[in-house]
Short mmCIF file of C-alpha atoms in Angstrom, two decimals:
data_model
loop_
_atom_site.label_atom_id
_atom_site.label_comp_id
_atom_site.label_asym_id
_atom_site.label_seq_id
_atom_site.Cartn_x
_atom_site.Cartn_y
_atom_site.Cartn_z
CA UNK A 11 22.34 35.96 -128.66
CA UNK A 12 21.95 37.80 -125.39
CA UNK A 13 19.13 37.20 -122.97
CA UNK A 14 18.19 38.24 -119.47
CA UNK A 15 17.76 35.77 -116.67
CA UNK A 16 15.95 36.04 -113.36
CA UNK A 17 17.41 34.76 -110.13
CA UNK A 18 14.90 32.77 -108.05
CA UNK A 19 14.98 31.47 -104.49
CA UNK A 20 14.36 27.74 -104.21
CA UNK A 21 12.44 27.64 -100.93
CA UNK A 22 12.85 23.90 -100.44
CA UNK A 23 16.64 23.83 -100.96
CA UNK A 24 17.27 27.33 -99.64
CA UNK A 25 19.45 28.23 -102.64
CA UNK A 26 19.13 30.65 -105.52
CA UNK A 27 18.79 29.32 -109.05
CA UNK A 28 18.42 30.53 -112.62
CA UNK A 29 15.41 28.63 -113.95
CA UNK A 30 16.27 29.44 -117.55
CA UNK A 31 19.72 27.87 -117.08
CA UNK A 32 18.09 24.70 -115.80
CA UNK A 33 15.65 24.52 -118.71
CA UNK A 34 18.40 25.17 -121.28
CA UNK A 35 20.78 22.87 -119.38
CA UNK A 36 23.47 25.53 -119.17
CA UNK A 37 26.40 25.25 -116.79
CA UNK A 38 26.69 27.80 -114.00
CA UNK A 39 28.17 31.06 -115.22
CA UNK A 40 28.43 29.66 -118.76
CA UNK A 41 28.80 32.26 -121.46
CA UNK A 42 28.84 29.77 -124.32
CA UNK A 43 26.00 27.38 -125.09
CA UNK A 44 26.75 23.64 -125.23
CA UNK A 45 25.97 23.53 -128.96
CA UNK A 46 28.35 26.36 -129.82
CA UNK A 47 30.99 24.86 -127.55
CA UNK A 48 30.71 21.49 -129.30
CA UNK A 49 30.93 23.12 -132.72
CA UNK A 50 33.93 25.21 -131.65
CA UNK A 51 35.76 22.14 -130.32
CA UNK A 52 35.05 20.24 -133.53
CA UNK A 53 36.28 23.11 -135.68
CA UNK A 54 39.29 23.69 -133.43
CA UNK A 55 40.38 20.06 -133.60
CA UNK A 56 39.64 19.42 -137.28
CA UNK A 57 40.62 22.84 -138.58
CA UNK A 58 43.99 24.42 -139.18
CA UNK A 59 44.13 26.37 -135.89
CA UNK A 60 42.04 27.78 -133.07
CA UNK A 61 42.21 31.22 -134.69
CA UNK A 62 41.01 29.68 -137.94
CA UNK A 63 38.08 28.11 -136.10
CA UNK A 64 37.31 31.48 -134.48
CA UNK A 65 37.36 33.18 -137.88
CA UNK A 66 35.12 30.52 -139.42
CA UNK A 67 32.60 30.94 -136.61
CA UNK A 68 32.69 34.72 -137.06
CA UNK A 69 31.97 34.36 -140.76
CA UNK A 70 29.20 31.85 -140.03
CA UNK A 71 27.45 34.04 -137.42
CA UNK A 72 28.57 37.35 -139.00
CA UNK A 73 29.85 38.64 -135.66
CA UNK A 74 32.47 37.67 -133.06
CA UNK A 75 31.08 34.80 -130.97
CA UNK A 76 34.00 33.11 -129.21
CA UNK A 77 37.72 33.76 -128.81
CA UNK A 78 40.48 31.43 -129.95
CA UNK A 79 41.61 31.03 -126.32
CA UNK A 80 38.12 29.91 -125.27
CA UNK A 81 38.17 27.35 -128.07
CA UNK A 82 41.56 26.12 -126.85
CA UNK A 83 40.29 25.84 -123.26
CA UNK A 84 37.22 23.88 -124.40
CA UNK A 85 39.42 21.50 -126.45
CA UNK A 86 41.61 20.87 -123.39
CA UNK A 87 38.56 20.29 -121.15
CA UNK A 88 37.11 17.87 -123.69
CA UNK A 89 40.41 15.98 -123.83
CA UNK A 90 40.42 15.59 -120.04
CA UNK A 91 36.84 14.31 -120.08
CA UNK A 92 37.76 11.73 -122.73
CA UNK A 93 40.81 10.60 -120.71
CA UNK A 94 38.70 10.12 -117.58
CA UNK A 95 36.07 8.18 -119.51
CA UNK A 96 38.73 5.91 -121.07
CA UNK A 97 40.24 5.20 -117.63
CA UNK A 98 36.81 4.42 -116.23
CA UNK A 99 36.06 2.02 -119.09
CA UNK A 100 39.37 0.22 -118.57
CA UNK A 101 38.73 -0.17 -114.85
CA UNK A 102 35.12 -1.27 -115.32
CA UNK A 103 34.90 -3.38 -118.50
CA UNK A 104 31.45 -3.65 -120.02
CA UNK A 105 31.66 -7.34 -120.97
CA UNK A 106 30.79 -10.27 -118.73
CA UNK A 107 32.88 -12.99 -120.33
CA UNK A 108 36.19 -13.82 -118.66
CA UNK A 109 38.80 -16.28 -119.92
CA UNK A 110 41.97 -17.44 -118.15
CA UNK A 111 44.22 -16.80 -121.19
CA UNK A 112 43.48 -14.72 -124.30
CA UNK A 113 45.49 -15.23 -127.48
CA UNK A 114 45.41 -12.46 -130.07
CA UNK A 115 46.83 -13.13 -133.53
#
């Protein structure tokens, strides 16, 4: 879907913003919606290939919506986000209980 956006001046911050992007929670200069991106990543990871995912999305929407390279880039970005989150969880454990020695059988 294509839509037009208006560029507004935020007088308090002194910057220009796209109000529609804020309402739809789109990233700056994003050409793919978060929902389509999530679906493309899922299909790219669980499918046979990125081209296969692209072809499935084309048959679903009955028109070209995203390239196989964009799907690959989104999969790589998602992998980096997951790595960062795992590192953060290891550095900041969620539990409160601490024991001097832990035996795992």
